[in-house]
């Protein structure tokens, strides 16, 4: 049946797209893990040298750069900016915990 | 001077770490762009076949999988779950816009 064929094709395509989405999610999780390893090192260095956890000038440059990268990749730059803010909030939470001498990975 | 050397080394290491962070951010932005290309295709298919934008069963499986991937990569699984929720909120916003026949990339 033509209609069944179409429905089956749609199901197959959906499955295929979701497999790609799952792969992209694995890339995102691993890249975020590696990014946090870097920011953890930054946080330890900042705590050691008594530097403030947040750095507004650096963040301004990061926002401008990510917005441009997003535009070039056809991604909504407002979303890219919200995404960076979301990640940086978590990083600052870690840095404050490091400065306070807490163990960050309490979940382990 | 030993103190100046230490400060210089710290500055160099900070610069180095930030260069890595910038590279990881570029990976994240491009991966998110590609992920949204997939979810856009899913959204168009869902609109065509009158399927609901959200899929709680699929999301439950994604959350469990990403929490495990995060644990294996030494990333806080709660953060991974918040991250997925953040991305899915944006995806659902896109799907609803597609279903309503709106142009999603209004920013262009």
mmCIF file of C-alpha atoms in Angstrom:
data_model
loop_
_atom_site.group_PDB
_atom_site.id
_atom_site.type_symbol
_atom_site.label_atom_id
_atom_site.label_comp_id
_atom_site.label_asym_id
_atom_site.label_seq_id
_atom_site.Cartn_x
_atom_site.Cartn_y
_atom_site.Cartn_z
ATOM 1 C CA UNK A 1 0.000 0.000 0.000
ATOM 2 C CA UNK A 2 1.328 3.404 -0.943
ATOM 3 C CA UNK A 3 0.175 5.010 2.341
ATOM 4 C CA UNK A 4 1.767 2.267 4.445
ATOM 5 C CA UNK A 5 4.963 2.644 2.448
ATOM 6 C CA UNK A 6 4.997 6.358 3.163
ATOM 7 C CA UNK A 7 4.356 5.796 6.881
ATOM 8 C CA UNK A 8 7.121 3.150 6.993
ATOM 9 C CA UNK A 9 9.535 5.457 5.187
ATOM 10 C CA UNK A 10 8.720 8.249 7.633
ATOM 11 C CA UNK A 11 9.330 5.890 10.584
ATOM 12 C CA UNK A 12 12.678 4.777 9.095
ATOM 13 C CA UNK A 13 13.755 8.361 8.491
ATOM 14 C CA UNK A 14 12.731 9.350 12.033
ATOM 15 C CA UNK A 15 14.786 6.449 13.445
ATOM 16 C CA UNK A 16 17.734 7.499 11.314
ATOM 17 C CA UNK A 17 17.535 11.139 12.407
ATOM 18 C CA UNK A 18 17.279 10.110 16.061
ATOM 19 C CA UNK A 19 20.377 7.962 15.701
ATOM 20 C CA UNK A 20 22.258 11.035 14.447
ATOM 21 C CA UNK A 21 20.823 13.133 17.302
ATOM 22 C CA UNK A 22 22.039 10.513 19.815
ATOM 23 C CA UNK A 23 25.517 10.635 18.269
ATOM 24 C CA UNK A 24 25.583 14.435 18.405
ATOM 25 C CA UNK A 25 24.495 14.282 22.055
ATOM 26 C CA UNK A 26 27.410 11.968 22.827
ATOM 27 C CA UNK A 27 29.777 14.477 21.162
ATOM 28 C CA UNK A 28 28.204 17.314 23.189
ATOM 29 C CA UNK A 29 28.506 15.468 26.516
ATOM 30 C CA UNK A 30 32.122 14.476 25.925
ATOM 31 C CA UNK A 31 33.083 17.941 24.701
ATOM 32 C CA UNK A 32 31.399 19.536 27.722
ATOM 33 C CA UNK A 33 33.253 17.091 29.996
ATOM 34 C CA UNK A 34 36.565 18.107 28.418
ATOM 35 C CA UNK A 35 35.620 21.811 28.561
ATOM 36 C CA UNK A 36 34.908 21.463 32.299
ATOM 37 C CA UNK A 37 38.304 19.803 32.785
ATOM 38 C CA UNK A 38 39.854 22.983 31.331
ATOM 39 C CA UNK A 39 37.691 25.374 33.349
ATOM 40 C CA UNK A 40 38.409 23.340 36.477
ATOM 41 C CA UNK A 41 42.131 23.936 35.896
ATOM 42 C CA UNK A 42 41.391 27.628 35.302
ATOM 43 C CA UNK A 43 39.380 27.721 38.539
ATOM 44 C CA UNK A 44 42.179 26.123 40.534
ATOM 45 C CA UNK A 45 44.653 28.618 39.111
ATOM 46 C CA UNK A 46 42.302 31.538 39.863
ATOM 47 C CA UNK A 47 41.841 30.328 43.443
ATOM 48 C CA UNK A 48 45.608 29.950 43.847
ATOM 49 C CA UNK A 49 46.282 33.477 42.555
ATOM 50 C CA UNK A 50 43.246 35.038 44.251
ATOM 51 C CA UNK A 51 41.631 36.030 40.961
ATOM 52 C CA UNK A 52 37.836 36.603 40.780
ATOM 53 C CA UNK A 53 35.772 33.623 39.454
ATOM 54 C CA UNK A 54 34.008 35.721 36.776
ATOM 55 C CA UNK A 55 35.810 37.626 34.000
ATOM 56 C CA UNK A 56 33.333 39.975 32.226
ATOM 57 C CA UNK A 57 35.811 41.144 29.546
ATOM 58 C CA UNK A 58 36.661 37.613 28.472
ATOM 59 C CA UNK A 59 32.960 36.682 28.513
ATOM 60 C CA UNK A 60 32.117 39.640 26.247
ATOM 61 C CA UNK A 61 34.685 38.450 23.692
ATOM 62 C CA UNK A 62 33.409 34.860 23.961
ATOM 63 C CA UNK A 63 29.804 35.956 23.354
ATOM 64 C CA UNK A 64 30.738 37.981 20.250
ATOM 65 C CA UNK A 65 32.822 35.105 18.860
ATOM 66 C CA UNK A 66 30.171 32.427 19.517
ATOM 67 C CA UNK A 67 27.422 34.575 17.991
ATOM 68 C CA UNK A 68 29.523 34.868 14.825
ATOM 69 C CA UNK A 69 30.315 31.134 14.777
ATOM 70 C CA UNK A 70 26.585 30.432 15.217
ATOM 71 C CA UNK A 71 25.638 32.738 12.331
ATOM 72 C CA UNK A 72 28.197 31.017 10.090
ATOM 73 C CA UNK A 73 26.812 27.586 11.099
ATOM 74 C CA UNK A 74 23.188 28.668 10.568
ATOM 75 C CA UNK A 75 22.364 28.463 14.285
ATOM 76 C CA UNK A 76 20.300 31.151 16.057
ATOM 77 C CA UNK A 77 22.961 33.441 17.644
ATOM 78 C CA UNK A 78 20.591 34.256 20.520
ATOM 79 C CA UNK A 79 20.430 30.554 21.331
ATOM 80 C CA UNK A 80 24.242 30.321 21.165
ATOM 81 C CA UNK A 81 24.500 33.222 23.618
ATOM 82 C CA UNK A 82 21.945 31.653 25.994
ATOM 83 C CA UNK A 83 23.848 28.367 25.731
ATOM 84 C CA UNK A 84 27.165 29.997 26.661
ATOM 85 C CA UNK A 85 25.513 31.807 29.598
ATOM 86 C CA UNK A 86 24.087 28.459 30.752
ATOM 87 C CA UNK A 87 27.534 26.807 30.642
ATOM 88 C CA UNK A 88 29.319 29.775 32.251
ATOM 89 C CA UNK A 89 26.810 29.820 35.142
ATOM 90 C CA UNK A 90 27.819 26.224 35.870
ATOM 91 C CA UNK A 91 31.534 27.057 35.534
ATOM 92 C CA UNK A 92 31.250 29.969 37.987
ATOM 93 C CA UNK A 93 29.394 27.699 40.423
ATOM 94 C CA UNK A 94 32.372 25.297 40.171
ATOM 95 C CA UNK A 95 34.941 28.092 40.576
ATOM 96 C CA UNK A 96 33.203 29.415 43.673
ATOM 97 C CA UNK A 97 33.137 25.894 45.096
ATOM 98 C CA UNK A 98 36.858 25.466 44.321
ATOM 99 C CA UNK A 99 37.642 28.845 45.941
ATOM 100 C CA UNK A 100 35.626 27.754 48.998
ATOM 101 C CA UNK A 101 37.648 24.529 49.078
ATOM 102 C CA UNK A 102 34.644 22.320 48.369
ATOM 103 C CA UNK A 103 34.697 19.102 46.409
ATOM 104 C CA UNK A 104 32.916 19.931 43.124
ATOM 105 C CA UNK A 105 32.035 16.420 42.023
ATOM 106 C CA UNK A 106 29.773 15.629 44.990
ATOM 107 C CA UNK A 107 27.733 13.389 42.698
ATOM 108 C CA UNK A 108 30.426 10.704 42.463
ATOM 109 C CA UNK B 1 62.769 36.514 39.568
ATOM 110 C CA UNK B 2 61.138 33.325 40.722
ATOM 111 C CA UNK B 3 57.816 35.043 41.576
ATOM 112 C CA UNK B 4 57.633 36.761 38.183
ATOM 113 C CA UNK B 5 58.434 33.451 36.508
ATOM 114 C CA UNK B 6 55.603 31.782 38.377
ATOM 115 C CA UNK B 7 53.172 34.564 37.461
ATOM 116 C CA UNK B 8 54.279 34.402 33.810
ATOM 117 C CA UNK B 9 53.888 30.617 33.761
ATOM 118 C CA UNK B 10 50.398 30.956 35.256
ATOM 119 C CA UNK B 11 49.480 33.542 32.585
ATOM 120 C CA UNK B 12 50.796 31.269 29.815
ATOM 121 C CA UNK B 13 48.885 28.277 31.162
ATOM 122 C CA UNK B 14 45.706 30.343 31.479
ATOM 123 C CA UNK B 15 46.070 31.485 27.846
ATOM 124 C CA UNK B 16 46.627 27.890 26.780
ATOM 125 C CA UNK B 17 43.584 26.601 28.656
ATOM 126 C CA UNK B 18 41.428 29.370 27.210
ATOM 127 C CA UNK B 19 42.551 28.475 23.713
ATOM 128 C CA UNK B 20 41.348 24.913 24.353
ATOM 129 C CA UNK B 21 38.063 26.215 25.797
ATOM 130 C CA UNK B 22 37.551 28.327 22.652
ATOM 131 C CA UNK B 23 38.142 25.261 20.486
ATOM 132 C CA UNK B 24 35.686 23.191 22.510
ATOM 133 C CA UNK B 25 33.132 25.993 22.203
ATOM 134 C CA UNK B 26 33.507 25.911 18.422
ATOM 135 C CA UNK B 27 32.891 22.129 18.492
ATOM 136 C CA UNK B 28 29.819 22.659 20.704
ATOM 137 C CA UNK B 29 28.328 25.364 18.467
ATOM 138 C CA UNK B 30 28.848 23.370 15.275
ATOM 139 C CA UNK B 31 27.517 20.173 16.840
ATOM 140 C CA UNK B 32 24.459 22.017 18.159
ATOM 141 C CA UNK B 33 23.919 23.505 14.678
ATOM 142 C CA UNK B 34 24.008 20.031 13.151
ATOM 143 C CA UNK B 35 21.760 18.638 15.908
ATOM 144 C CA UNK B 36 19.201 21.369 15.170
ATOM 145 C CA UNK B 37 19.331 20.462 11.474
ATOM 146 C CA UNK B 38 18.261 16.941 12.482
ATOM 147 C CA UNK B 39 15.562 18.078 14.903
ATOM 148 C CA UNK B 40 14.279 20.526 12.286
ATOM 149 C CA UNK B 41 13.794 17.577 9.896
ATOM 150 C CA UNK B 42 12.092 15.643 12.731
ATOM 151 C CA UNK B 43 9.849 18.660 13.393
ATOM 152 C CA UNK B 44 8.850 18.937 9.746
ATOM 153 C CA UNK B 45 8.042 15.226 9.663
ATOM 154 C CA UNK B 46 6.025 15.480 12.893
ATOM 155 C CA UNK B 47 4.074 18.447 11.507
ATOM 156 C CA UNK B 48 3.422 16.563 8.266
ATOM 157 C CA UNK B 49 2.154 13.452 10.119
ATOM 158 C CA UNK B 50 0.345 15.425 12.851
ATOM 159 C CA UNK B 51 2.531 14.016 15.629
ATOM 160 C CA UNK B 52 2.889 15.932 18.940
ATOM 161 C CA UNK B 53 6.076 18.105 19.235
ATOM 162 C CA UNK B 54 7.130 16.529 22.575
ATOM 163 C CA UNK B 55 7.829 12.798 23.051
ATOM 164 C CA UNK B 56 8.140 12.017 26.812
ATOM 165 C CA UNK B 57 9.108 8.335 26.329
ATOM 166 C CA UNK B 58 11.976 9.178 23.998
ATOM 167 C CA UNK B 59 13.090 11.988 26.334
ATOM 168 C CA UNK B 60 13.151 9.591 29.302
ATOM 169 C CA UNK B 61 15.475 7.245 27.395
ATOM 170 C CA UNK B 62 17.665 10.167 26.294
ATOM 171 C CA UNK B 63 18.002 11.424 29.874
ATOM 172 C CA UNK B 64 19.030 7.986 31.197
ATOM 173 C CA UNK B 65 21.549 7.541 28.377
ATOM 174 C CA UNK B 66 23.086 11.006 28.732
ATOM 175 C CA UNK B 67 23.369 10.648 32.526
ATOM 176 C CA UNK B 68 25.322 7.427 31.983
ATOM 177 C CA UNK B 69 27.534 8.992 29.278
ATOM 178 C CA UNK B 70 28.184 11.915 31.651
ATOM 179 C CA UNK B 71 29.145 9.608 34.526
ATOM 180 C CA UNK B 72 31.560 7.736 32.236
ATOM 181 C CA UNK B 73 33.094 11.045 31.094
ATOM 182 C CA UNK B 74 33.382 12.391 34.665
ATOM 183 C CA UNK B 75 30.753 15.088 34.091
ATOM 184 C CA UNK B 76 28.046 15.854 36.670
ATOM 185 C CA UNK B 77 25.007 13.837 35.435
ATOM 186 C CA UNK B 78 22.641 16.462 36.887
ATOM 187 C CA UNK B 79 24.321 19.062 34.699
ATOM 188 C CA UNK B 80 23.994 16.758 31.660
ATOM 189 C CA UNK B 81 20.279 16.363 32.369
ATOM 190 C CA UNK B 82 19.792 20.142 32.784
ATOM 191 C CA UNK B 83 21.722 20.642 29.543
ATOM 192 C CA UNK B 84 19.496 18.215 27.614
ATOM 193 C CA UNK B 85 16.365 19.877 29.051
ATOM 194 C CA UNK B 86 17.755 23.256 27.927
ATOM 195 C CA UNK B 87 18.330 22.001 24.372
ATOM 196 C CA UNK B 88 14.983 20.154 24.176
ATOM 197 C CA UNK B 89 13.096 23.295 25.294
ATOM 198 C CA UNK B 90 14.587 25.092 22.300
ATOM 199 C CA UNK B 91 13.776 22.159 19.980
ATOM 200 C CA UNK B 92 10.116 22.094 21.117
ATOM 201 C CA UNK B 93 9.925 25.846 20.567
ATOM 202 C CA UNK B 94 11.140 25.215 16.990
ATOM 203 C CA UNK B 95 8.717 22.311 16.454
ATOM 204 C CA UNK B 96 5.775 24.387 17.629
ATOM 205 C CA UNK B 97 6.842 27.173 15.290
ATOM 206 C CA UNK B 98 7.125 24.699 12.386
ATOM 207 C CA UNK B 99 3.684 23.259 13.220
ATOM 208 C CA UNK B 100 2.274 26.797 13.277
ATOM 209 C CA UNK B 101 3.865 27.406 9.871
ATOM 210 C CA UNK B 102 6.253 30.052 11.162
ATOM 211 C CA UNK B 103 9.727 30.716 9.864
ATOM 212 C CA UNK B 104 12.067 29.520 12.665
ATOM 213 C CA UNK B 105 15.214 31.389 11.660
ATOM 214 C CA UNK B 106 13.758 34.886 12.095
ATOM 215 C CA UNK B 107 17.194 36.085 13.129
ATOM 216 C CA UNK B 108 18.688 35.794 9.618
#
